[in-house]
Tab-separated table of C-alpha atoms in Angstrom:
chain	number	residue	atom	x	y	z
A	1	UNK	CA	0.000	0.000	0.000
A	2	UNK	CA	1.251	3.738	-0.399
A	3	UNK	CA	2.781	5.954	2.161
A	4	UNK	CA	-0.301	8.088	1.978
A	5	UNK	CA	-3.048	5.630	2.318
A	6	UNK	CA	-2.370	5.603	6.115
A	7	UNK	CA	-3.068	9.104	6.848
A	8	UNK	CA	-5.860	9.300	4.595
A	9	UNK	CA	-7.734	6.341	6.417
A	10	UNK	CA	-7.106	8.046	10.097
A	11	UNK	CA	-8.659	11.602	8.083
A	12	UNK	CA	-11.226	9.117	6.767
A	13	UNK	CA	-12.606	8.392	10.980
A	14	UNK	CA	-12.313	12.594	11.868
A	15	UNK	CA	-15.624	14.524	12.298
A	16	UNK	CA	-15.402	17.603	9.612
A	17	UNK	CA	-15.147	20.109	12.616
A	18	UNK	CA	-13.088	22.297	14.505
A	19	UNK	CA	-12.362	19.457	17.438
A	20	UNK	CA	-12.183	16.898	14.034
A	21	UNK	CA	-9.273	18.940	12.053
A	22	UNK	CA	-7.550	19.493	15.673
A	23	UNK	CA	-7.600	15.670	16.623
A	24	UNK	CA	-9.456	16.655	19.808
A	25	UNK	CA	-7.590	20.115	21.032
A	26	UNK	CA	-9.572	22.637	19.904
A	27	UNK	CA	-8.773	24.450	23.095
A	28	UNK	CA	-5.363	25.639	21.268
A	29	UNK	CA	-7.286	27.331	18.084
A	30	UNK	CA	-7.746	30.579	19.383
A	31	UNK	CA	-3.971	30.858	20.513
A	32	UNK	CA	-3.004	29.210	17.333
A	33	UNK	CA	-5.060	31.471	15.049
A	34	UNK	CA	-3.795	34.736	17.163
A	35	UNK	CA	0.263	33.619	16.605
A	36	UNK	CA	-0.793	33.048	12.579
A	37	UNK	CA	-2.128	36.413	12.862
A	38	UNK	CA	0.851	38.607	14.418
A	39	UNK	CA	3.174	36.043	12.183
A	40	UNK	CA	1.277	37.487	9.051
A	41	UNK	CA	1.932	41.215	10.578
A	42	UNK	CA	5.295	40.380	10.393
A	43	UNK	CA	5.550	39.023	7.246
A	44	UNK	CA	3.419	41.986	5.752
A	45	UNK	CA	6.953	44.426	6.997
A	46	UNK	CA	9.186	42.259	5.519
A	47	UNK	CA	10.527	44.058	1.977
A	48	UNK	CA	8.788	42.772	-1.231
A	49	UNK	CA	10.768	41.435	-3.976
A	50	UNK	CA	11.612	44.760	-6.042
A	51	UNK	CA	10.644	47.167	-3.345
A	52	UNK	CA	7.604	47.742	-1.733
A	53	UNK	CA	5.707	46.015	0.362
A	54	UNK	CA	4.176	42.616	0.147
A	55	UNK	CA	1.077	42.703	-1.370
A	56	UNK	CA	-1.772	40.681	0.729
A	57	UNK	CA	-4.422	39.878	-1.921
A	58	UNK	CA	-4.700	36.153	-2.508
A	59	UNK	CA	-3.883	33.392	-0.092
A	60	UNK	CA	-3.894	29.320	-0.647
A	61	UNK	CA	-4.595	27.774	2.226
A	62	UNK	CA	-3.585	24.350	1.801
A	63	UNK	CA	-4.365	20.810	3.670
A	64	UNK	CA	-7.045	23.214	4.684
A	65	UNK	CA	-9.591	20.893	6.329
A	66	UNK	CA	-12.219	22.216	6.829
A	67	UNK	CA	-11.239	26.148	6.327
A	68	UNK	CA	-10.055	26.493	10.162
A	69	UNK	CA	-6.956	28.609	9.092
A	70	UNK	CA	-9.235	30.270	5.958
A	71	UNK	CA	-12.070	31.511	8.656
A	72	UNK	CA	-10.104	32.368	11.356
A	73	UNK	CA	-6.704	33.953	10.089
A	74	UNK	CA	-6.382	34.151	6.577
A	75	UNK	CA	-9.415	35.760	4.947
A	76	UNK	CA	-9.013	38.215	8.291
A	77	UNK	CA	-5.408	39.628	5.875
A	78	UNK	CA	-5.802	38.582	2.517
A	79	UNK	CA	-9.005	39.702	0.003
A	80	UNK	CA	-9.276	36.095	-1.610
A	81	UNK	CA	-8.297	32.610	-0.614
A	82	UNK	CA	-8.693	29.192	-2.485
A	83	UNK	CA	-8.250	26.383	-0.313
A	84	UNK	CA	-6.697	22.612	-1.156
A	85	UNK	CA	-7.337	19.491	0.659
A	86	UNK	CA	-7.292	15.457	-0.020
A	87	UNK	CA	-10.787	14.759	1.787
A	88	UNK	CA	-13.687	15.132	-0.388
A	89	UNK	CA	-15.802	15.687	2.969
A	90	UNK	CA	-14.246	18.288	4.444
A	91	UNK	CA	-14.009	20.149	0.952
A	92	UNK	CA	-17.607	19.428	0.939
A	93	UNK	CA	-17.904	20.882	4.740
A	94	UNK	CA	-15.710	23.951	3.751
A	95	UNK	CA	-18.241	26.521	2.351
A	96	UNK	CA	-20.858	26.380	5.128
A	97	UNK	CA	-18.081	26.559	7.882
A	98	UNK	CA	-16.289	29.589	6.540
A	99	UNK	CA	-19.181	31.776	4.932
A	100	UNK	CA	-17.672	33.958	3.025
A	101	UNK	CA	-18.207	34.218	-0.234
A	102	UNK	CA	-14.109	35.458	0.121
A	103	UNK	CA	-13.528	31.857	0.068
A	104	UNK	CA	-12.977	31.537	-3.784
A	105	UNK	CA	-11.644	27.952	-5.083
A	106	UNK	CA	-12.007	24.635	-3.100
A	107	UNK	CA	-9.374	21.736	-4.712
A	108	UNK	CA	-9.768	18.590	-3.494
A	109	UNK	CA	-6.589	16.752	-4.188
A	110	UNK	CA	-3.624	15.187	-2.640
A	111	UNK	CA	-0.441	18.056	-1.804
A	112	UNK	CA	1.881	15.822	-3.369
A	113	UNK	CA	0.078	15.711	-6.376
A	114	UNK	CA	-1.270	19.389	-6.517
A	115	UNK	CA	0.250	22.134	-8.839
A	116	UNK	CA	-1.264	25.503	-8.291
A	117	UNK	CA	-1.922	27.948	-10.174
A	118	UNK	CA	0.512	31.039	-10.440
A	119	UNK	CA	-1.200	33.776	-8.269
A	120	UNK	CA	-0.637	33.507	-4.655
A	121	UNK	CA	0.625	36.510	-2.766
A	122	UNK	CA	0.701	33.760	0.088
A	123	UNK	CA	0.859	30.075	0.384
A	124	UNK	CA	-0.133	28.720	3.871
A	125	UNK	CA	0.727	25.125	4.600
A	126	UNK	CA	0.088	24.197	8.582
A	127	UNK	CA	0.218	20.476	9.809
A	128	UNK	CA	0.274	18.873	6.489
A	129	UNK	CA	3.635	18.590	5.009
A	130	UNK	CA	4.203	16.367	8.292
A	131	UNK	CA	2.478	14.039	6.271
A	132	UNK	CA	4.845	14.012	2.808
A	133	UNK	CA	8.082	12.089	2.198
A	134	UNK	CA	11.124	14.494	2.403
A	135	UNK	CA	11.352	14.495	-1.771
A	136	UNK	CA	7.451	15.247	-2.065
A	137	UNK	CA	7.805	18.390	0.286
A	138	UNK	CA	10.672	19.117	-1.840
A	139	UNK	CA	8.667	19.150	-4.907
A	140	UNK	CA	5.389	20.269	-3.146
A	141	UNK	CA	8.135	23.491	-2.277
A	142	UNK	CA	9.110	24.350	-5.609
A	143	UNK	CA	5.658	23.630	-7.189
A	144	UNK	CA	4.240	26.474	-4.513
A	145	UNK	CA	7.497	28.957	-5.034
A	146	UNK	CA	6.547	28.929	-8.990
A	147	UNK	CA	2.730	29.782	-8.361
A	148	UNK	CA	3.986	32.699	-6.189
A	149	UNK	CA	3.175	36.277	-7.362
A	150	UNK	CA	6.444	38.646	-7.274
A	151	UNK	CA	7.122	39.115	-3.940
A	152	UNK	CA	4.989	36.649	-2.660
A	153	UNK	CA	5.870	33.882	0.176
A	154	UNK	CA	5.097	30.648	1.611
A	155	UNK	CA	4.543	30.095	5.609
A	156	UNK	CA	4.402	26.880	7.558
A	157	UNK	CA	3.607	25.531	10.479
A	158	UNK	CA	4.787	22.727	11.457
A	159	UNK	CA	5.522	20.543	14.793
A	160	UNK	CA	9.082	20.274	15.483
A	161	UNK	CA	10.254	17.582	17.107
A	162	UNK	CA	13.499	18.120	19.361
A	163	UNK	CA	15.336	14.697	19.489
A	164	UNK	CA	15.724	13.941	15.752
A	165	UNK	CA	13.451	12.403	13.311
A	166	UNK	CA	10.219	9.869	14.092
A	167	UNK	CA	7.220	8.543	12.276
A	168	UNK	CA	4.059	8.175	14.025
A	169	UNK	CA	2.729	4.993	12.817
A	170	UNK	CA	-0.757	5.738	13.453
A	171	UNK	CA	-1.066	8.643	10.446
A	172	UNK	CA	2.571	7.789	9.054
A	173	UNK	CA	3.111	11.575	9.901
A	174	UNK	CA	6.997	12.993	10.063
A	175	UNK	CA	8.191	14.650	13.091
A	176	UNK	CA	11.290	16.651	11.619
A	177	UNK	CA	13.726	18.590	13.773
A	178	UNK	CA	14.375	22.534	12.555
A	179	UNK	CA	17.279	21.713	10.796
A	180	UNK	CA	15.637	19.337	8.951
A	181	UNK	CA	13.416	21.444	7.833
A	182	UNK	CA	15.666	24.005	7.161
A	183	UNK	CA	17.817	21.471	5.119
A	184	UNK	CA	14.970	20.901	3.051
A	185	UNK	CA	13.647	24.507	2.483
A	186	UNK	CA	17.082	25.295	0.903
A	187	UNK	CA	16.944	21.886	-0.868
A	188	UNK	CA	13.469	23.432	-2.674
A	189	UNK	CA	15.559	26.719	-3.501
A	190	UNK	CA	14.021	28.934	-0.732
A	191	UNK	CA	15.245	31.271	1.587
A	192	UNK	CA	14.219	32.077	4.950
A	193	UNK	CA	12.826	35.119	5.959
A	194	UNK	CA	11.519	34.679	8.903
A	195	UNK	CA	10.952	32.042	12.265
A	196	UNK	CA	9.154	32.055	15.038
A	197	UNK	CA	8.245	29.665	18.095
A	198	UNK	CA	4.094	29.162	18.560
A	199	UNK	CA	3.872	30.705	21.926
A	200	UNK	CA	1.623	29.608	24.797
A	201	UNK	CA	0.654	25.967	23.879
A	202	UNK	CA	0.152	23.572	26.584
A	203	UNK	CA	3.199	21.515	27.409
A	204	UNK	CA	1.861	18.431	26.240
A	205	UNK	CA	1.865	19.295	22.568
A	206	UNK	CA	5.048	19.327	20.248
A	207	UNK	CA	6.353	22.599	19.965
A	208	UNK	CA	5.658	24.521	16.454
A	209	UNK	CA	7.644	26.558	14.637
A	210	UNK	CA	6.134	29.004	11.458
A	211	UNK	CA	8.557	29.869	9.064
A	212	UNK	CA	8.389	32.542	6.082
A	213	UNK	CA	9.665	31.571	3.125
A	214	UNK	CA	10.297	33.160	-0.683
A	215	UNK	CA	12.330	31.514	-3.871
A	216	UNK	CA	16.167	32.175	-3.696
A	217	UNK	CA	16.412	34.254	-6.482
A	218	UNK	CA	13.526	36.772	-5.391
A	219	UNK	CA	15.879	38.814	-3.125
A	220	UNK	CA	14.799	42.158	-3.461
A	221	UNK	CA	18.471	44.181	-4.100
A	222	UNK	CA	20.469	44.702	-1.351
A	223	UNK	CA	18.500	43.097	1.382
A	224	UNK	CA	20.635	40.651	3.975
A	225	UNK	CA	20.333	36.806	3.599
A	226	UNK	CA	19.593	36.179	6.616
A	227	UNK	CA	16.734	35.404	8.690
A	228	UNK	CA	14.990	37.653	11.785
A	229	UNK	CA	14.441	35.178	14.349
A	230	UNK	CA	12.247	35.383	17.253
């Protein structure tokens, strides 16, 4: 059987809801949604490739569930934002839960197979790539940095894990360390922008890192390669 087929049966048993899409803590949204928020504020003062600012127009929101991220953080900065995800139910769930008739395209396909479109000022991907082999996020990465609009960057969220690589066998999903997933953002050809540590989760839960990220060879002129931390 594939890689995949294990984390699309556990999606298969999860209730197309808030609690469903946060495998039972959907005490954490709010702070989650907040930290995506003040990330994107960030993000937005970063310089644009070829001056400017970056523009905050159209967002893909993808392994989107149900439109958690969409409702609550995205469509709250950006005019327009499709969504992709691999269940046909939660697609299906999508357009009631968000309401807004903001929320423009609904995909339903697989991130390792998906190419979008090139028109995103903003490409979110949060708790998904955990799912794809280290060469599909690679590709998934460079798909995403060629659908970009000038300018434009990709964000993730992710759980990091601290002591090295695992595999949960229950979804097959990939806990990667930071350097790992730094490793494999310059591996797609991007540059970091920015990184910053989810604060105020409960102890329990993996820490999470978001990252901004934009293709190599968009540096606007003159602008330092390296990354503001915080």
């Amino acid at each position: 059987s594939s890689w995949y087929d294990r984390a699309r049966d556990y999606w298969e048993k999860k209730d197309a809801t808030v609690s469903g899409m946060l495998d039972g803590y959907d005490a954490v949204s709010a702070v989650d949604l907040e930290a995506s928020l003040c990330f994107l504020d960030k993000v937005k003062t970063l310089p644009a490739y070829k001056g400017g600012s970056c523009r905050f127009n159209y967002a893909l929101d993808c392994g989107a569930g149900i439109g958690r991220v969409t409702k609550g953080c995205l469509l709250h900065r950006f005019q327009q934002v499709d969504m992709v995800e691999p269940m046909e139910r939660f697609c299906r769930s999508a357009p009631d839960f968000v309401a807004s008739e903001r929320l423009k395209d609904i995909f339903q396909q697989p991130l390792q197979e998906f190419s979008p479109s090139k028109k995103y000022d903003c490409i979110w991907l949060q708790w998904c790539i955990l799912y794809l082999t280290d060469a599909d996020l690679i590709d998934l990465l460079k798909r995403c940095s060629a659908a970009l609009t000038d300018g434009g960057v990709i964000c993730v969220k992710e759980n990091i894990g601290e002591l090295g690589f695992e595999i949960d066998k229950q979804d097959n999903s990939i806990m990667r360390t930071d350097k790992h997933y730094k490793q494999l953002f310059r591996q797609a050809g991007m540059r970091l922008l920015l990184d910053m540590r989810q604060p105020n989760f409960p102890k329990s839960l993996f820490p999470v890192n978001m990252y901004c990220l934009r293709p190599l060879d968009a540096n606007p002129a003159g602008q330092p390669e390296n990354a503001e931390t915080t």
